[in-house]
Amino acid sequence: MTTLTRLGFAVRGALYIVIALLILRTGRAEDPAGALAYLGEGGGRLLLVLMAAGLLGYGIWRLADAVLDIERHGSDRKGALERVGAAASGAVHLFLTWQAARLIQGVARAGDGAEQGARTALALPGGGALVILGGALLAAVGAVQLAKAVKGSFLRYLDPAVASKPWARWSGRAGYAARGAVFLISAWFLVRAGIEARASAAAGMGEVLAWLEQPFDVVVALGLFAFGLFGLIEARFRRLHDVPVDGLMRRATAR
């Protein structure tokens, strides 16, 4: 599980590096799912299988953290929010695992996920309010990312010898700042989609990157490239607490 989780950090880092390079070299804007499809085209099924394994391990680990507090976030309000964020991250990466599996099977990638999600929500009773709520939650996630960039709180999860290095600190800060900016812009599009009851107004990461004009797209792309590098650093140097399987089994059998 630890090996798969570390592979997952590496896969996530690789996806963000690809997203950044596509913007910087070709002007092509993609989200992680689009970067996954791009790598699948060039690397074939074996690469997709490895990436799917890493995404699956990472997604399960994040969900386990949300349920079991593996990373020891604590029981206060801040800890609860971090566990909610872990659950959301786990769900997103399991969705990417599913998309990788479909690509392995030769199924073409579907369209814009943000627009499809908004359309599904708008079809429900009170759909506009649900989309606005989703935008508000995404804005909160973006604000948390920016706070991490300012405070450098992400460094506490790294090996202390590496956390003190400037290249680890500044790659993380630039990366979290870029992700926070993208999430906040995407949240604005989502809130607008809910107010106007128009799914086409929603925008995910790919659409946000395409919407940005020079030089802002280049600045954000450089930040996302830094986040990808930080993901590779985490793959090697992040301190991972084991899932308490033995204790869970003892409690389960005791019942």
Coordinates of C-alpha atoms in Angstrom, one line a residue:
M1 CA 0.0 0.0 0.0
T2 CA 2.9 2.4 0.8
T3 CA 4.6 1.6 -2.5
L4 CA 1.3 2.2 -4.4
T5 CA 0.8 5.4 -2.5
R6 CA 4.3 6.7 -3.4
L7 CA 3.7 5.7 -7.0
G8 CA 0.4 7.7 -6.8
F9 CA 2.3 10.8 -5.7
A10 CA 4.7 10.3 -8.6
V11 CA 1.8 9.9 -11.0
R12 CA 0.1 13.0 -9.8
G13 CA 3.3 14.9 -10.1
A14 CA 3.8 13.6 -13.7
L15 CA 0.3 14.7 -14.7
Y16 CA 0.9 18.3 -13.5
I17 CA 4.2 18.4 -15.3
V18 CA 2.5 17.3 -18.5
I19 CA -0.2 19.9 -18.0
A20 CA 2.4 22.6 -17.6
L21 CA 4.5 21.5 -20.5
L22 CA 1.5 21.4 -22.8
I23 CA 0.7 25.0 -22.0
L24 CA 4.2 26.2 -22.2
R25 CA 5.2 24.4 -25.4
T26 CA 2.0 24.1 -27.5
G27 CA -0.6 26.3 -25.7
R28 CA -2.8 23.2 -25.3
A29 CA -4.9 23.4 -22.1
E30 CA -5.7 20.1 -20.3
D31 CA -6.8 19.0 -16.8
P32 CA -5.3 15.9 -15.1
A33 CA -7.7 13.6 -17.0
G34 CA -6.6 15.1 -20.3
A35 CA -2.9 14.8 -19.3
L36 CA -3.7 11.1 -18.5
A37 CA -5.1 10.6 -22.0
Y38 CA -2.2 12.4 -23.5
L39 CA 0.3 10.1 -21.8
G40 CA -1.7 7.1 -22.7
E41 CA -1.4 8.0 -26.4
G42 CA 2.3 8.3 -26.2
G43 CA 3.2 5.6 -23.7
G44 CA 0.7 2.8 -24.4
R45 CA -1.2 0.5 -22.1
L46 CA 1.7 -0.5 -19.9
L47 CA 2.2 3.1 -18.8
L48 CA -1.6 3.5 -18.2
V49 CA -1.6 0.3 -16.1
L50 CA 1.2 1.7 -13.9
M51 CA -0.5 5.1 -13.6
A52 CA -3.9 3.4 -12.8
A53 CA -2.2 1.4 -10.0
G54 CA -0.6 4.5 -8.5
L55 CA -3.9 6.5 -8.7
L56 CA -5.8 3.6 -7.1
G57 CA -3.3 3.3 -4.3
Y58 CA -3.3 7.1 -3.7
G59 CA -7.1 7.3 -3.8
I60 CA -7.5 4.5 -1.3
W61 CA -4.9 6.0 1.0
R62 CA -6.5 9.4 0.9
L63 CA -9.9 7.9 1.7
A64 CA -8.4 5.9 4.5
D65 CA -6.9 9.1 5.9
A66 CA -10.3 10.7 5.8
V67 CA -11.9 7.8 7.7
L68 CA -9.0 6.8 10.1
D69 CA -7.1 10.0 10.4
I70 CA -3.9 8.3 9.4
E71 CA -2.1 11.7 9.0
R72 CA -3.1 12.7 12.5
H73 CA -5.0 15.8 11.6
G74 CA -6.7 16.0 14.9
S75 CA -10.3 16.4 16.0
D76 CA -10.6 20.2 15.9
R77 CA -12.3 22.1 13.1
K78 CA -9.1 22.4 11.1
G79 CA -8.5 18.7 11.3
A80 CA -12.0 17.9 10.2
L81 CA -11.7 20.2 7.2
E82 CA -8.4 18.5 6.2
R83 CA -10.1 15.1 6.5
V84 CA -13.0 16.3 4.3
G85 CA -10.3 17.5 1.8
A86 CA -8.7 14.1 1.9
A87 CA -12.0 12.4 1.1
A88 CA -12.6 14.7 -1.8
S89 CA -9.0 14.1 -3.1
G90 CA -9.5 10.3 -2.7
A91 CA -12.7 10.4 -4.7
V92 CA -11.1 12.5 -7.5
H93 CA -8.2 10.1 -7.8
L94 CA -10.4 7.1 -7.9
F95 CA -12.3 8.7 -10.7
L96 CA -9.0 9.2 -12.5
T97 CA -8.3 5.5 -11.9
W98 CA -11.6 4.7 -13.6
Q99 CA -10.8 6.9 -16.5
A100 CA -7.4 5.2 -16.8
A101 CA -9.1 1.9 -16.9
R102 CA -11.4 3.0 -19.7
L103 CA -8.4 4.3 -21.7
I104 CA -6.7 0.9 -21.2
Q105 CA -9.9 -0.7 -22.7
G106 CA -9.7 1.7 -25.6
V107 CA -12.7 3.8 -24.6
A108 CA -12.2 7.5 -25.6
R109 CA -12.1 10.1 -22.9
A110 CA -15.5 11.9 -22.3
G111 CA -15.9 15.6 -22.6
D112 CA -15.6 18.4 -20.0
G113 CA -16.1 16.9 -16.5
A114 CA -17.1 20.2 -14.9
E115 CA -19.8 20.9 -17.5
Q116 CA -21.1 17.4 -17.3
G117 CA -21.2 17.6 -13.5
A118 CA -23.0 20.9 -13.6
R119 CA -25.5 19.6 -16.1
T120 CA -26.3 16.6 -13.9
A121 CA -26.7 18.8 -10.8
L122 CA -28.9 21.3 -12.7
A123 CA -31.3 18.5 -13.6
L124 CA -32.0 17.9 -10.0
P125 CA -34.5 19.8 -7.8
G126 CA -32.7 22.9 -6.6
G127 CA -29.9 22.2 -9.0
G128 CA -28.8 25.8 -9.3
A129 CA -28.3 26.0 -5.5
L130 CA -26.3 22.7 -5.6
V131 CA -24.0 24.1 -8.3
I132 CA -23.5 27.3 -6.3
L133 CA -22.7 25.3 -3.2
G134 CA -20.2 23.3 -5.2
G135 CA -18.6 26.5 -6.3
A136 CA -18.4 27.8 -2.8
L137 CA -16.8 24.5 -1.6
L138 CA -14.3 24.7 -4.4
A139 CA -13.5 28.3 -3.5
A140 CA -12.8 27.1 0.1
V141 CA -10.5 24.5 -1.3
G142 CA -8.7 27.2 -3.3
A143 CA -8.3 29.4 -0.3
V144 CA -6.8 26.5 1.7
Q145 CA -4.3 25.9 -1.1
L146 CA -3.3 29.5 -1.0
A147 CA -3.0 29.4 2.8
K148 CA -0.7 26.4 2.4
A149 CA 1.5 28.3 0.0
V150 CA 1.8 31.2 2.4
K151 CA 2.3 29.2 5.6
G152 CA 4.3 26.3 4.1
S153 CA 2.3 23.9 6.2
F154 CA 2.8 21.2 3.6
L155 CA 6.4 20.8 4.7
R156 CA 5.5 19.1 7.9
Y157 CA 4.7 15.9 6.0
L158 CA 8.2 15.7 4.4
D159 CA 11.3 14.2 5.9
P160 CA 12.8 17.0 8.0
A161 CA 16.1 16.9 6.2
V162 CA 14.4 17.6 2.9
A163 CA 11.7 20.0 4.3
S164 CA 14.5 22.4 5.1
K165 CA 15.8 22.6 1.6
P166 CA 14.8 25.7 -0.4
W167 CA 14.0 23.7 -3.6
A168 CA 11.4 21.7 -1.7
R169 CA 9.9 24.7 0.1
W170 CA 9.6 26.9 -3.0
S171 CA 8.4 24.3 -5.4
G172 CA 5.6 23.5 -3.0
R173 CA 4.8 27.2 -2.4
A174 CA 4.6 28.0 -6.1
G175 CA 2.6 24.8 -6.8
Y176 CA 0.0 25.3 -4.1
A177 CA -0.3 29.0 -5.1
A178 CA -1.0 28.1 -8.7
R179 CA -3.5 25.4 -7.8
G180 CA -5.2 27.8 -5.5
A181 CA -5.6 30.4 -8.2
V182 CA -7.0 27.8 -10.7
F183 CA -9.5 26.5 -8.1
L184 CA -10.7 30.0 -7.2
I185 CA -11.2 30.9 -10.9
S186 CA -13.0 27.5 -11.5
A187 CA -15.2 28.2 -8.5
W188 CA -16.2 31.6 -9.9
F189 CA -17.2 29.9 -13.2
L190 CA -19.2 27.3 -11.3
V191 CA -21.1 29.8 -9.2
R192 CA -21.9 31.7 -12.4
A193 CA -23.2 28.5 -13.9
G194 CA -25.5 28.0 -10.9
I195 CA -26.8 31.5 -11.0
E196 CA -27.5 31.4 -14.7
A197 CA -28.6 27.8 -14.6
R198 CA -26.3 27.2 -17.6
A199 CA -24.0 24.2 -17.5
S200 CA -21.8 25.4 -20.3
A201 CA -20.7 28.3 -18.1
A202 CA -18.9 25.8 -15.7
A203 CA -15.2 25.3 -16.2
G204 CA -12.6 22.9 -14.9
M205 CA -8.9 23.2 -14.8
G206 CA -8.4 22.8 -18.6
E207 CA -11.0 25.5 -19.4
V208 CA -9.5 27.8 -16.8
L209 CA -6.1 27.5 -18.3
A210 CA -7.5 28.1 -21.8
W211 CA -9.3 31.2 -20.5
L212 CA -6.2 32.7 -19.0
E213 CA -4.3 35.1 -21.3
Q214 CA -0.6 35.8 -21.5
P215 CA 1.3 36.2 -19.3
F216 CA -1.0 34.8 -16.7
D217 CA -1.3 31.4 -18.4
V218 CA 2.5 31.1 -18.4
V219 CA 2.8 32.1 -14.8
V220 CA 0.2 29.6 -13.7
A221 CA 1.7 26.9 -15.9
L222 CA 5.1 27.4 -14.2
G223 CA 3.4 27.1 -10.9
L224 CA 1.7 23.9 -11.9
F225 CA 5.1 22.6 -13.2
A226 CA 6.5 23.4 -9.7
F227 CA 3.6 21.5 -8.1
G228 CA 4.4 18.5 -10.3
L229 CA 8.1 18.6 -9.2
F230 CA 6.9 18.8 -5.6
G231 CA 4.7 15.7 -6.2
L232 CA 7.9 13.8 -7.2
I233 CA 9.6 15.1 -4.1
E234 CA 6.6 13.8 -2.0
A235 CA 6.8 10.4 -3.8
R236 CA 10.3 9.9 -2.4
F237 CA 10.4 11.9 0.8
R238 CA 6.9 12.2 2.3
R239 CA 6.5 10.5 5.6
L240 CA 3.6 8.0 5.3
H241 CA 1.9 6.6 8.3
D242 CA 0.8 3.0 8.0
V243 CA -2.9 2.2 7.8
P244 CA -3.7 0.6 11.2
V245 CA -4.9 -2.7 9.7
D246 CA -4.0 -4.9 12.7
G247 CA -5.9 -2.7 15.1
L248 CA -8.9 -2.6 12.8
M249 CA -8.9 -6.4 12.5
R250 CA -8.7 -6.9 16.3
R251 CA -11.6 -4.6 16.9
A252 CA -13.6 -6.3 14.1
T253 CA -13.0 -9.8 15.4
A254 CA -13.7 -8.7 19.0
R255 CA -17.2 -7.6 17.9

